[in-house]
Coordinates of C-alpha atoms in Angstrom, one line a residue:
S3 CA -3.7 -122.6 31.1
G4 CA -3.3 -123.8 27.5
G5 CA -2.7 -127.4 28.7
G6 CA -5.8 -127.3 30.9
G7 CA -7.9 -126.1 27.9
G8 CA -6.5 -129.0 25.8
G9 CA -7.6 -131.5 28.5
S10 CA -11.3 -130.3 28.3
N11 CA -11.5 -131.1 24.6
V12 CA -12.0 -134.8 25.5
G13 CA -15.8 -134.4 25.8
G14 CA -16.0 -133.1 22.2
D15 CA -16.4 -129.4 23.1
V16 CA -14.4 -127.1 20.9
E17 CA -13.2 -123.8 22.3
F18 CA -12.8 -120.8 20.0
T19 CA -10.4 -117.9 20.5
D20 CA -11.8 -114.4 20.9
Q21 CA -10.5 -113.6 17.4
Q22 CA -12.4 -116.5 15.9
L23 CA -15.5 -115.5 17.8
S24 CA -15.2 -112.0 16.5
V25 CA -14.8 -113.2 12.9
V26 CA -17.8 -115.5 13.3
S27 CA -19.8 -112.6 14.8
D28 CA -18.8 -110.3 11.9
L29 CA -19.7 -112.9 9.3
E30 CA -23.1 -113.5 11.0
G31 CA -23.7 -109.7 10.8
I32 CA -22.7 -109.7 7.1
V33 CA -24.9 -112.8 6.4
N34 CA -27.9 -111.1 8.2
E35 CA -27.4 -107.9 6.3
R36 CA -27.2 -109.7 2.9
D37 CA -30.3 -111.8 3.9
E38 CA -32.1 -108.6 4.7
E39 CA -31.0 -107.0 1.4
I40 CA -32.1 -110.1 -0.5
Q41 CA -35.5 -110.0 1.3
N42 CA -35.8 -106.3 0.3
I43 CA -35.0 -107.1 -3.3
A44 CA -37.6 -109.9 -3.3
N45 CA -40.2 -107.5 -1.8
S46 CA -39.3 -104.9 -4.5
I47 CA -39.7 -107.6 -7.2
E48 CA -43.1 -108.5 -5.8
E49 CA -44.2 -104.9 -5.8
L50 CA -42.8 -104.4 -9.3
S51 CA -44.7 -107.5 -10.5
S52 CA -47.9 -106.1 -9.0
I53 CA -47.4 -102.8 -10.7
F54 CA -46.9 -104.5 -14.0
K55 CA -50.1 -106.5 -13.6
E56 CA -52.0 -103.3 -12.8
L57 CA -50.4 -101.6 -15.8
A58 CA -51.4 -104.5 -18.0
V59 CA -55.0 -104.1 -16.9
L60 CA -54.9 -100.4 -17.6
V61 CA -53.4 -101.0 -21.0
I62 CA -56.2 -103.5 -21.8
D63 CA -58.8 -101.0 -20.6
Q64 CA -57.4 -98.2 -22.6
G65 CA -57.2 -100.4 -25.7
T66 CA -60.9 -101.1 -25.2
I67 CA -61.7 -97.4 -24.8
L68 CA -59.6 -96.6 -28.0
D69 CA -61.6 -99.3 -29.9
R70 CA -64.8 -97.7 -28.8
I71 CA -63.6 -94.2 -29.7
D72 CA -62.5 -95.6 -33.1
F73 CA -65.9 -97.2 -33.6
N74 CA -67.8 -94.1 -32.6
M75 CA -65.6 -92.0 -35.0
E76 CA -66.5 -94.3 -37.9
Q77 CA -70.2 -94.0 -36.9
V78 CA -69.9 -90.2 -36.9
V79 CA -68.3 -90.2 -40.4
E80 CA -71.1 -92.5 -41.7
H81 CA -73.8 -90.4 -40.1
T82 CA -72.2 -87.2 -41.4
K83 CA -72.1 -88.6 -45.0
E84 CA -75.7 -89.7 -44.7
G85 CA -76.7 -86.2 -43.3
I86 CA -74.9 -84.5 -46.2
K87 CA -76.8 -86.7 -48.7
Q88 CA -80.1 -85.9 -47.0
L89 CA -79.3 -82.1 -47.1
E90 CA -78.4 -82.4 -50.8
K91 CA -81.7 -84.1 -51.5
A92 CA -83.6 -81.5 -49.5
E93 CA -81.8 -78.7 -51.4
Q94 CA -82.8 -80.3 -54.7
H95 CA -86.4 -80.7 -53.6
Q96 CA -86.5 -77.1 -52.5
K97 CA -85.0 -75.8 -55.7
S98 CA -87.3 -77.9 -57.9
A99 CA -90.3 -76.8 -55.8
R100 CA -89.7 -73.1 -56.2
P101 CA -90.3 -73.0 -60.0
L102 CA -93.3 -75.2 -59.6
K103 CA -94.8 -72.8 -57.1
C104 CA -94.2 -69.9 -59.3
I105 CA -95.7 -71.7 -62.3
G106 CA -98.7 -72.7 -60.2
C107 CA -99.1 -69.2 -58.9
L108 CA -98.9 -67.7 -62.5
L109 CA -101.5 -70.3 -63.7
V110 CA -103.9 -69.4 -60.9
M111 CA -103.4 -65.7 -61.8
I112 CA -104.0 -66.3 -65.5
A113 CA -107.1 -68.3 -64.7
V114 CA -108.4 -65.5 -62.4
M115 CA -107.6 -62.9 -65.1
L116 CA -109.3 -65.0 -67.8
T117 CA -112.4 -65.4 -65.6
I118 CA -112.5 -61.7 -64.9
L119 CA -112.2 -60.9 -68.6
I120 CA -114.9 -63.4 -69.6
L121 CA -117.3 -62.1 -66.9
K122 CA -116.5 -58.5 -67.9
H123 CA -117.3 -59.0 -71.6
R124 CA -120.7 -60.7 -71.1

């Protein structure tokens, strides 16, 4: 049967033994598995790239928010300083107004007393 098989090779057909076919089949399975693994790795890399892009957007957004917070904190400090200055001015005005009120009240009382004395002695 080996000689008959050799005679059929004239047309260019090549016959493989069962062992060779088994090896080819095993190699095809391995190649397919590796191809699938490579495809899975490529998909994972694409997902990772997408995650990093989203992360970059989040980082930029948070940077903007931090800048706003920093700006608002500076404004709070400035407004607080201005408020303290205004309170100090108000306190000075209030302190300086008290003695003037007392002096004015005393002058009015003296004027009233003098008027009463003058009217009483007429």
